[in-house]
Coordinates of C-alpha atoms in Angstrom, one line a residue:
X1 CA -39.5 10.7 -8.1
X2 CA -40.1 13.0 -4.9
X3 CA -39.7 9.5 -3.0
X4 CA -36.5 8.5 -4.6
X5 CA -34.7 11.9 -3.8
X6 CA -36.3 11.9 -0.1
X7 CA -35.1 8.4 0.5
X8 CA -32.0 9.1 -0.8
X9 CA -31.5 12.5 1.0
X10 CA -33.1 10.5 4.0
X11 CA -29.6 7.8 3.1
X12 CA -27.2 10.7 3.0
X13 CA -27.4 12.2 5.7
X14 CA -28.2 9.0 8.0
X15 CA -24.3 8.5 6.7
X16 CA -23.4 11.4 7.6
X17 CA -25.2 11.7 11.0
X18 CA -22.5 9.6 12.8
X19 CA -19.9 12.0 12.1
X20 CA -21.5 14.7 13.7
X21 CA -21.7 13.1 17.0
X22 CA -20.0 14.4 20.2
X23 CA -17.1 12.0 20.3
X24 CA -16.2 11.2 17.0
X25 CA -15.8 15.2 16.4
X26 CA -13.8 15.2 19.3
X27 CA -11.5 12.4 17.8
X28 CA -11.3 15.1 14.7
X29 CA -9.3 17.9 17.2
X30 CA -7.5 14.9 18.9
X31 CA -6.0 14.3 15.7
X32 CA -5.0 17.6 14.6
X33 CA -2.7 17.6 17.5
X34 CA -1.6 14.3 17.1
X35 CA -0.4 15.2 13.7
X36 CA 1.6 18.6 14.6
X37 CA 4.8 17.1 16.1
X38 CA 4.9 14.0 13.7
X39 CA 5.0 16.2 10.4
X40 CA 7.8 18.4 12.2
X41 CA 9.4 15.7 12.6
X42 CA 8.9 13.5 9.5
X43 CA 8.4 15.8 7.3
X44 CA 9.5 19.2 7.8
X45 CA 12.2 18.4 9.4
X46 CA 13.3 16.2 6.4
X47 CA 13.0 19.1 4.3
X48 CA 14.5 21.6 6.1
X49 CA 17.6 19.2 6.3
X50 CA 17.5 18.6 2.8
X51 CA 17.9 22.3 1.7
X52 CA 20.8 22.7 4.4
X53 CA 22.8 20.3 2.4
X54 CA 22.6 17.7 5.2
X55 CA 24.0 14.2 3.4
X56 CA 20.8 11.6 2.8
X57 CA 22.6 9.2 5.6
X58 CA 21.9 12.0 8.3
X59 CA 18.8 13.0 6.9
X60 CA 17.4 8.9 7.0
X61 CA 19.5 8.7 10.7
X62 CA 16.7 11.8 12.0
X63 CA 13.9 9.0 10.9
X64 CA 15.5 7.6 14.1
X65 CA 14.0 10.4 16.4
X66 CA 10.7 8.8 15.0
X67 CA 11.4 5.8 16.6
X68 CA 10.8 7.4 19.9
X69 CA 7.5 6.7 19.4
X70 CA 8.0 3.2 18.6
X71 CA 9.0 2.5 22.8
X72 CA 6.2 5.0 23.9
X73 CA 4.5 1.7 25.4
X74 CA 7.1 1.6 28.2
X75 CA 6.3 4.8 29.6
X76 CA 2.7 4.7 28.6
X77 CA 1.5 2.8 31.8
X78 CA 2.6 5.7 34.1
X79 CA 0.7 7.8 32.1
X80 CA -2.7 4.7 32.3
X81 CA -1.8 4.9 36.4
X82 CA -0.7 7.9 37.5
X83 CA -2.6 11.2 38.1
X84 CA -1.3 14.8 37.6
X85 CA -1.4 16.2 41.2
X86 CA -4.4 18.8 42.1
X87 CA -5.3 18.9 38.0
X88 CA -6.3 15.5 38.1
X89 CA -8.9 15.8 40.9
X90 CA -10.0 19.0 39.0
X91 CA -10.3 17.9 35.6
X92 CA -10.0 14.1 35.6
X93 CA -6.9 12.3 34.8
X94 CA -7.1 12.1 31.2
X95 CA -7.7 15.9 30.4
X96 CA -4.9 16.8 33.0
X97 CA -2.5 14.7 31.1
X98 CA -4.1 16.0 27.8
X99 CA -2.9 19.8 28.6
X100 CA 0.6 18.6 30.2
X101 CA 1.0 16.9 27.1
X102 CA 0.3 19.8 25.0
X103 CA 2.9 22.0 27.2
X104 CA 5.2 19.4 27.1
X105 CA 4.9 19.6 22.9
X106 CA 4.6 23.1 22.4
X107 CA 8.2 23.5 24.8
X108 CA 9.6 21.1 22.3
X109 CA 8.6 23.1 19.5
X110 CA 10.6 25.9 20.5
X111 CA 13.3 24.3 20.7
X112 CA 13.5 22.7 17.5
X113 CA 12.9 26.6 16.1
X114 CA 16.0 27.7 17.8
X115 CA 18.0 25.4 16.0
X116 CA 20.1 25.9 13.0
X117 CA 21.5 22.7 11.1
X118 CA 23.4 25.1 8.8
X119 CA 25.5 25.6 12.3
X120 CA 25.6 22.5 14.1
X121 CA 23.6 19.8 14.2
X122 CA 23.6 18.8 17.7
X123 CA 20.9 21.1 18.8
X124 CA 18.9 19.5 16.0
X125 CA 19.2 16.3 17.3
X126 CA 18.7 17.9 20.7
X127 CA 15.4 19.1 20.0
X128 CA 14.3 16.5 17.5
X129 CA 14.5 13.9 20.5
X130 CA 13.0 16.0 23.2
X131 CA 9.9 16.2 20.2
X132 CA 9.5 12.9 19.7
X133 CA 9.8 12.1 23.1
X134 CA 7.1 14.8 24.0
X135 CA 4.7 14.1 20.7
X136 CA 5.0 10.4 21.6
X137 CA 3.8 10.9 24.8
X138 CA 0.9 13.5 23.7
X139 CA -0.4 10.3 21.4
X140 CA -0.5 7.8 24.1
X141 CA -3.0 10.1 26.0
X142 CA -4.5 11.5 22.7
X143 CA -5.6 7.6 21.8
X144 CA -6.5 6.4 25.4
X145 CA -8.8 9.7 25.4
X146 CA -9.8 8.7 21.8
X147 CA -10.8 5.2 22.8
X148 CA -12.7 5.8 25.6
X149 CA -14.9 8.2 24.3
X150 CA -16.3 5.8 21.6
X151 CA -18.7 3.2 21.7
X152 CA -18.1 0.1 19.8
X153 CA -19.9 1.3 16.9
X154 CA -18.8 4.3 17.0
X155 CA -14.9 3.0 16.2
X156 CA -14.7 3.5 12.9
X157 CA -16.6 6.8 12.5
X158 CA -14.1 7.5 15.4
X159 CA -11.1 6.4 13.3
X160 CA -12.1 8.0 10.7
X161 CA -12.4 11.4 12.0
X162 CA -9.0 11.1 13.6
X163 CA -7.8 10.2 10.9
X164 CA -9.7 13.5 8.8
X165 CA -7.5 15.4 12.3
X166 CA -4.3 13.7 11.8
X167 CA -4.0 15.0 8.2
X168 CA -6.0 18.4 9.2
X169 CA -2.7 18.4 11.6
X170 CA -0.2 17.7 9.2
X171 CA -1.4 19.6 6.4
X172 CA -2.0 22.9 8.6
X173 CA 1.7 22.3 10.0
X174 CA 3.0 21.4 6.7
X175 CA 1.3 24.5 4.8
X176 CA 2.0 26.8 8.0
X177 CA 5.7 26.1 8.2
X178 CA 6.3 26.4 4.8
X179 CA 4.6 29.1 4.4
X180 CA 6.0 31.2 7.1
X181 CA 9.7 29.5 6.4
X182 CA 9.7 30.8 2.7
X183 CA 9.5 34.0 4.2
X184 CA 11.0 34.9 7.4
X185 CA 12.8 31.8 8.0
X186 CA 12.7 28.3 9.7
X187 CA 12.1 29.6 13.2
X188 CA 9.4 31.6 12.5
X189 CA 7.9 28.4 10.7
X190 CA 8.4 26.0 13.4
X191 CA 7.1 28.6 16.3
X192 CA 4.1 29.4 14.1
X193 CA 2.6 25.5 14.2
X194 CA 2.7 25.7 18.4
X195 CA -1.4 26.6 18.8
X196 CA -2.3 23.5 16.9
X197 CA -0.9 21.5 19.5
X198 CA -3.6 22.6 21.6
X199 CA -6.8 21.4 19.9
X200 CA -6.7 18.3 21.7
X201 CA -7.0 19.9 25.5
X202 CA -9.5 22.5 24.1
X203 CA -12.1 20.4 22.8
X204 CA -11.8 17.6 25.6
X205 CA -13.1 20.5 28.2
X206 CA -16.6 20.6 26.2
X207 CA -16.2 16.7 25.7
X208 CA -15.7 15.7 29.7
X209 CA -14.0 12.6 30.8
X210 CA -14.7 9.7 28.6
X211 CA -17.4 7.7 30.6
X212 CA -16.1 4.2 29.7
X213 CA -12.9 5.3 31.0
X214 CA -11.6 2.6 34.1
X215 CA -10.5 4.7 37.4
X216 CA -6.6 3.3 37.7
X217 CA -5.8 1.9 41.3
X218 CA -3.1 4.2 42.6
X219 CA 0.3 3.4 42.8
X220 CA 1.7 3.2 46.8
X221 CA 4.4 1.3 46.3
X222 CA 7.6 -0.7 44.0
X223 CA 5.0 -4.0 43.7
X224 CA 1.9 -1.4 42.5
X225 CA 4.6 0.4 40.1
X226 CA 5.5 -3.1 38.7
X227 CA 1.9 -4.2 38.5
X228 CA 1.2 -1.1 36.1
X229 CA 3.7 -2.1 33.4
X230 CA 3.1 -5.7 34.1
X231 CA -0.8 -6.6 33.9
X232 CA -2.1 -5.1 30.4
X233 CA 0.9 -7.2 28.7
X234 CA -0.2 -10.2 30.6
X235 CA -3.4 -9.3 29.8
X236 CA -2.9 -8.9 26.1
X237 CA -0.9 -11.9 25.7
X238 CA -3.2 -14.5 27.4
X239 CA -5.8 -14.3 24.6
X240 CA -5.7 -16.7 22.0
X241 CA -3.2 -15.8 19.1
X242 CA -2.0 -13.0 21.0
X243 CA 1.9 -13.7 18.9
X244 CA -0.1 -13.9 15.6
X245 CA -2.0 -11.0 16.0
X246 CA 1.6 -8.5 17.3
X247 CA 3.5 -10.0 14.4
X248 CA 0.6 -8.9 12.0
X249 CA 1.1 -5.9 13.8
X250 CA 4.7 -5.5 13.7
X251 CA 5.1 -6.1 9.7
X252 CA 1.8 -5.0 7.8
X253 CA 3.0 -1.5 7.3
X254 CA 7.2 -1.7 6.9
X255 CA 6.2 -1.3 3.0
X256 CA 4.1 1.7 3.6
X257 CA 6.6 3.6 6.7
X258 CA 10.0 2.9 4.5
X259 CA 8.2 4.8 1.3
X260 CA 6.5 7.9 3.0
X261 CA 9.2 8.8 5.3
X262 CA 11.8 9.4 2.4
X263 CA 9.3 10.8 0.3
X264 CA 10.9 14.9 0.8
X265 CA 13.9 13.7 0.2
X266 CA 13.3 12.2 -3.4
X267 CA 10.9 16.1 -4.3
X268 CA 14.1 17.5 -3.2
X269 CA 16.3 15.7 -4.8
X270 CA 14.1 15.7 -8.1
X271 CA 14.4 19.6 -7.7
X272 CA 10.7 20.4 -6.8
X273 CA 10.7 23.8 -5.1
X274 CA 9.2 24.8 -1.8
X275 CA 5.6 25.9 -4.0
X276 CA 5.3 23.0 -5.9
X277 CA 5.9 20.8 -2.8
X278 CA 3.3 22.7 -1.4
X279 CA 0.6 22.1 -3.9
X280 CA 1.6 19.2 -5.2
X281 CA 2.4 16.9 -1.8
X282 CA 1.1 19.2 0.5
X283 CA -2.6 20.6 -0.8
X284 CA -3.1 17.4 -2.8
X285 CA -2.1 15.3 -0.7
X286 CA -4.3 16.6 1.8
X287 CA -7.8 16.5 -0.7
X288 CA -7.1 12.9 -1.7
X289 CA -7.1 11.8 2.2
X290 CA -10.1 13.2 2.8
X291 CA -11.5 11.4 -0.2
X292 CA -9.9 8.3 0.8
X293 CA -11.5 8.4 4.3
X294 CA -14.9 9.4 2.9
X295 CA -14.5 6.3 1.0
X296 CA -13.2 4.5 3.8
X297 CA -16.1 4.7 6.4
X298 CA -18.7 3.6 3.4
X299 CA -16.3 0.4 2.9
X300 CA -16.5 0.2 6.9
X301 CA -20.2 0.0 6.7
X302 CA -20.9 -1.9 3.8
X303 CA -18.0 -4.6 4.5
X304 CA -17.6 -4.3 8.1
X305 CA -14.1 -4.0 9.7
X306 CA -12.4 -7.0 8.9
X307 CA -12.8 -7.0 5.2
X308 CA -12.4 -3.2 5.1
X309 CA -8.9 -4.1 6.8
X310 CA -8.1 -6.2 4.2
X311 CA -9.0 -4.1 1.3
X312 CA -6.9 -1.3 2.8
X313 CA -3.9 -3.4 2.7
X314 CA -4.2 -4.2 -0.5
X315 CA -4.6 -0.6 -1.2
X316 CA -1.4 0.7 0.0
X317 CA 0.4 -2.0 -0.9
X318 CA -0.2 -1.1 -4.7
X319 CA 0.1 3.2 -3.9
X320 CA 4.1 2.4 -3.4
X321 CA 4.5 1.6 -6.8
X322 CA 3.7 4.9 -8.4
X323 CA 6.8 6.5 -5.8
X324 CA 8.5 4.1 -8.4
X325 CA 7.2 5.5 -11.1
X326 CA 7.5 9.0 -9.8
X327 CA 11.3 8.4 -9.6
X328 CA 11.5 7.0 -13.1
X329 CA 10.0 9.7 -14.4
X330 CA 11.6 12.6 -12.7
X331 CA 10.6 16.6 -12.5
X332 CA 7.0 16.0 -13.3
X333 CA 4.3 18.0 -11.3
X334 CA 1.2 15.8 -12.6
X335 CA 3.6 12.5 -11.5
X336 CA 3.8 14.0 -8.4
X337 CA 0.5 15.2 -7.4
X338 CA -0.9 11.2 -9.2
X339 CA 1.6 9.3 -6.9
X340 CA 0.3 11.5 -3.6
X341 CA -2.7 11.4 -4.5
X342 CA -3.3 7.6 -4.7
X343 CA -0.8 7.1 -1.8
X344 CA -2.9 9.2 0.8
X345 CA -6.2 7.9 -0.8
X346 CA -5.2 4.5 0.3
X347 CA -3.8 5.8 3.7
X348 CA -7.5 7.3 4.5
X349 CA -8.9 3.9 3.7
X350 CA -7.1 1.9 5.3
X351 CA -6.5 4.9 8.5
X352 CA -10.3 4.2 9.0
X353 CA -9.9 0.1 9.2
X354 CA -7.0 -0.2 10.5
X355 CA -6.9 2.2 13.6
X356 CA -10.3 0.9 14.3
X357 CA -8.7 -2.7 14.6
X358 CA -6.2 -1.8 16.3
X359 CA -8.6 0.3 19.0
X360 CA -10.8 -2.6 19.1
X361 CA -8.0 -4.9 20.8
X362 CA -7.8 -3.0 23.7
X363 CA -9.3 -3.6 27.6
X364 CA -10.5 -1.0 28.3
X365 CA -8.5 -1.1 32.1
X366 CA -5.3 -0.9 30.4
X367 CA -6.2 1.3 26.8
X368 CA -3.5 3.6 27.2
X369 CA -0.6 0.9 27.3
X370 CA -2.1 -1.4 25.2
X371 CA -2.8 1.2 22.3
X372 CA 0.7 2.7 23.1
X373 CA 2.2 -1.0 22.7
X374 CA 0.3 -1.7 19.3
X375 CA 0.7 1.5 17.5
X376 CA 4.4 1.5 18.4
X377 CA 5.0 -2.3 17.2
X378 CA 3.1 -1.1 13.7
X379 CA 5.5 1.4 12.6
X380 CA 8.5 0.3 14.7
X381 CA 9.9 -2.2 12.5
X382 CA 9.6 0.7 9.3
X383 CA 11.1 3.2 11.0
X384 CA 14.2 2.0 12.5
X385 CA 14.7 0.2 9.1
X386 CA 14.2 3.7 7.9
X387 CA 16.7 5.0 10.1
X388 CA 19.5 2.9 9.7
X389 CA 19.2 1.5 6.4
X390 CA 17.0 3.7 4.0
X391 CA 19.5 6.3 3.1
X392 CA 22.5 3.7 2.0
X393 CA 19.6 1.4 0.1
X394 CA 18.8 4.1 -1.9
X395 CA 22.4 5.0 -2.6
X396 CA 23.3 1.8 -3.3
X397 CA 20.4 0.9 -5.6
X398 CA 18.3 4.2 -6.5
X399 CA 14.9 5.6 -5.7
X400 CA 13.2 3.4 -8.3
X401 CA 14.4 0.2 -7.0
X402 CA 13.5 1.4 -3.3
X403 CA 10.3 2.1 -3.7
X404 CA 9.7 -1.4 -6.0
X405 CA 11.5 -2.7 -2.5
X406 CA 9.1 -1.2 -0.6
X407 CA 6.0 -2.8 -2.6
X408 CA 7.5 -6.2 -1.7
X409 CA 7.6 -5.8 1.6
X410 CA 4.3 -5.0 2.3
X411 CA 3.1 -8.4 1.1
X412 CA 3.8 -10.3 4.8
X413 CA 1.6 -8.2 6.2
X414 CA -1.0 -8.9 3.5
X415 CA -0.6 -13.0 3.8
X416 CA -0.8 -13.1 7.9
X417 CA -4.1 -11.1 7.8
X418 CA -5.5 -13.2 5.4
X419 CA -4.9 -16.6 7.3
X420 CA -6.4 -14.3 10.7
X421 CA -9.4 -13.4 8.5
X422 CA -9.7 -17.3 7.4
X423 CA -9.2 -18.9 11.0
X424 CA -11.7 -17.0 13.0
X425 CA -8.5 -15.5 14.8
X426 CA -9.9 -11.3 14.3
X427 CA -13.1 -12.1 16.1
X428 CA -11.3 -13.9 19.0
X429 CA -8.6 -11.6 19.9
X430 CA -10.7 -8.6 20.0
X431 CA -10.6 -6.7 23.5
X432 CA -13.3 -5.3 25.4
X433 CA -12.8 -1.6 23.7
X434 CA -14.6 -3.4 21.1
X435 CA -17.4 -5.2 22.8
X436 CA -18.2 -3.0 26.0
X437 CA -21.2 -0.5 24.6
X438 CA -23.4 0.4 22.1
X439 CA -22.9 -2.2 19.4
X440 CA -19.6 -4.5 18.4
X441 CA -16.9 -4.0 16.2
X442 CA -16.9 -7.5 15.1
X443 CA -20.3 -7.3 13.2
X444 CA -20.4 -7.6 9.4
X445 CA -21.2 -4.7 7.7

C-alpha cells in the first residue's frame, strides 16, 4: 500500500515538475500580457459597445481592429532584425523590445479609456487601431521570447503555461474592467488593466536572453532591409508541403474565431447583466480553461503532439454547438456557464497542442517572423469574416443558425490535418524550434 501511494506521489509530481521550470513559468507571465490588449479588444470592447446601444453591424466591424494582428507578420521581421538603440546592448534585443512593447500597449490603453462611444465613435476607432496595432506587436516579441526560451521538450509544457497566462490575462482584465466599470465608469476600467501589461518585461529580467536565441545580422542597407522580410518566407516555403501545412493553418480555427468573438454580444442581447457575465463567462470560463489545459498537457504526454492536435480539433469543433444551444434556450445562467465551460475546456486542450505545433515549425533564425506569419494566417481568415460578415449573418438568420454555421466550418480544418497526420507530412515540415535541444517535438508520447 505505502508503495502504491509513494509511486504514485513519486508520478504526480514528476508531472508536475516540468511546469515548475524556469522557462515554461516565464511563458505563464508572457501570456498574461499577451492576453491584456486582446480581451480589451475582443471582449470588453464588445461589451462596452453593446450597452452604448452601438448597432451589431458596428459592433462585428470593431472585430476588424482584431485583424491587425492578422498582418503583424509584415512588420514582425523588423522587430527579428532590428535592435532598440543603447537598450539593446544593455539588456539584449528581445527584452528591450519586450518593455517598448509594453509602453507601446499600456499608451494605447489610455487612449481607449478616454474614449466615449456614447459621443463619437471615431476616437473609439482611434484607439481600438492604435491597440491592436501595439498588442499585435507586443505578441510577435512575446512568442519569439516564448520560443526561444524552450527546449524541444519543453514546447508543450511551454504552451501550456502560456496558455494558463493568456486566460490569467484575460480573466484579470475581464474581471478588472468590469469590476471597476460597474462602478466608476469605463475609464477607470480600461486604465485599471495597464500594470498587467507589464508581466511580460518583469519576469524576462530574472529569465535573461533566451540562449537558443540567433544574433540577427544588422541591417546597413535597402538589400539587408529586403533580405529581413525576404529569407524566413523563403525559408518557410522551401520545405516540403509548405502550402498544405499554411492552408491547414489558415482554416482550422474560422469555426472556433467566428463563435467566440460574438459571444458578448449574444449575453447581451439575451439580457445577462454585467454580474452574471462576470460569473457565468468570466469566472467560469476561466476555471474550465485551466482544467482543459491540465488535461491538455497529460494528452500531450500520453499521445504526443500530433494526436493531441487532432483530438483538440475535434474538441472545439463539437464546444460551438452548445453556443447553439445556448441561443435556443435563451436567459439561462446554468446554459451559459455549460456552453463556457466546455467551450474554454476545449480551447485549453487544444491551446497546449496546437501552439506547440505551431512553435515547433519555426527556425529558429527567423522565430519572430515565422511565428508572427503563422499565428496571424490562423485567425486571419475568422476574423475578417467576423468583421465584415458576422453581424448581417446573424441578422439575416439568427444566433442559433450561426453558431450551427460555425460548427460546419470547422470541419476543413479537421479533414486537412487528418490527411497531414496520414502522409507523414507533420514530421517533415517541422522547423528547427522543434528539433534543436533537449529532446524533439515530433516524438510519440
Amino acid at each position: 500500500m505505502t508503495s502504491m501511494a509513494d509511486a504514485g506521489t513519486g508520478g504526480f509530481w514528476s508531472g508536475v515538475r516540468p511546469y515548475l521550470e524556469r522557462a515554461p513559468l516565464t511563458a505563464l507571465f508572457l501570456g498574461i500580457s499577451s492576453g491584456t490588449p486582446f480581451t480589451l479588444l475582443a471582449a470588453t470592447l464588445t461589451n462596452r459597445l453593446a450597452e452604448a446601444g452601438i448597432d451589431k453591424k458596428s459592433v462585428s466591424a470593431f472585430a476588424l481592429a482584431l485583424l491587425i494582428y492578422s498582418f503583424k507578420w509584415l512588420w514582425a521581421p523588423l522587430i527579428d532584425r532590428l535592435r532598440i538603440p543603447f537598450l539593446s546592448n544593455a539588456i539584449g534585443q528581445r527584452r528591450s523590445w519586450l518593455w517598448v512593447a509594453a509602453f507601446a500597449a499600456g499608451a494605447a490603453i489610455v487612449v481607449m479609456g478616454a474614449a466615449d462611444p456614447g459621443e463619437s465613435l471615431r476616437p473609439v476607432v482611434i484607439g481600438a487601431l492604435l491597440l491592436g496595432f501595439a498588442g499585435a506587436s507586443f505578441d510577435i516579441v512575446i512568442d519569439a521570447y516564448r520560443i526561444e526560451t524552450l527546449e524541444p521538450r519543453q514546447l508543450g509544457v511551454g504552451s501550456g503555461m502560456s496558455q494558463y497566462g493568456w486566460r490569467l490575462g484575460a480573466f484579470f482584465t475581464a474581471s478588472v474592467a468590469l469590476a471597476v466599470a460597474n462602478v466608476w465608469g469605463w475609464h477607470w476600467g480600461y486604465w485599471a488593466c495597464i500594470p498587467f501589461a507589464f508581466a511580460a518585461p518583469i519576469a524576462a529580467i530574472f529569465m535573461g536572453e533566451p540562449e537558443r536565441h540567433s544574433p540577427p545580422a544588422p541591417v546597413r542597407s535597402i538589400a539587408g532591409l529586403l533580405d529581413a522580410f525576404w529569407r524566413p518566407l523563403a525559408d518557410f516555403f522551401r520545405r516540403e508541403g509548405a502550402l498544405i501545412v499554411l492552408l491547414f493553418v489558415l482554416v482550422h480555427k474560422i469555426g472556433d474565431t467566428l463563435a467566440n468573438l460574438m459571444i458578448r454580444d449574444l449575453l447581451v442581447e439575451l439580457g445577462f447583466t454585467k454580474t452574471e457575465i462576470l460569473q457565468g463567462d468570466v469566472w467560469v470560463g476561466f476555471l474550465a480553461l485551466l482544467f482543459g489545459i491540465f488535461v491538455g498537457g497529460i494528452l500531450y504526454a500520453r499521445v504526443g503532439m500530433k494526436r493531441a492536435v487532432m483530438i483538440s480539433l475535434v474538441l472545439m469543433a463539437v464546444s460551438n454547438l452548445s453556443f447553439a444551444g445556448l441561443a435556443a434556450m435563451g436567459h439561462s445562467f446554468w446554459m451559459l456557464a455549460w456552453t463556457i465551460g466546455f467551450e474554454n475546456f476545449a480551447s485549453g486542450v487544444g491551446g497546449v497542442a496546437v501552439v506547440a505545433y505551431l512553435s515547433a515549425l519555426c527556425n529558429l533564425r527567423f522565430t519572430a517572423s515565422q511565428f508572427a506569419l503563422l499565428s496571424a494566417a490562423a485567425a486571419i481568415a475568422g476574423r475578417f469574416l467576423t468583421g465584415t460578415t458576422a453581424g448581417g449573418l446573424i441578422e439575416a438568420v439568427g444566433y442559433v443558425d450561426f453558431y450551427l454555421i460555425t460548427t460546419a466550418a470547422a470541419v476543413p480544418g479537421i479533414v486537412i490535418y487528418w490527411l497531414m497526420l496520414r502522409s507523414g507530412l507533420i514530421d517533415r515540415s517541422i522547423g528547427s524550434a522543434g528539433t534543436a535541444g533537449e529532446g524533439d517535438a515530433r516524438a510519440e508520447g
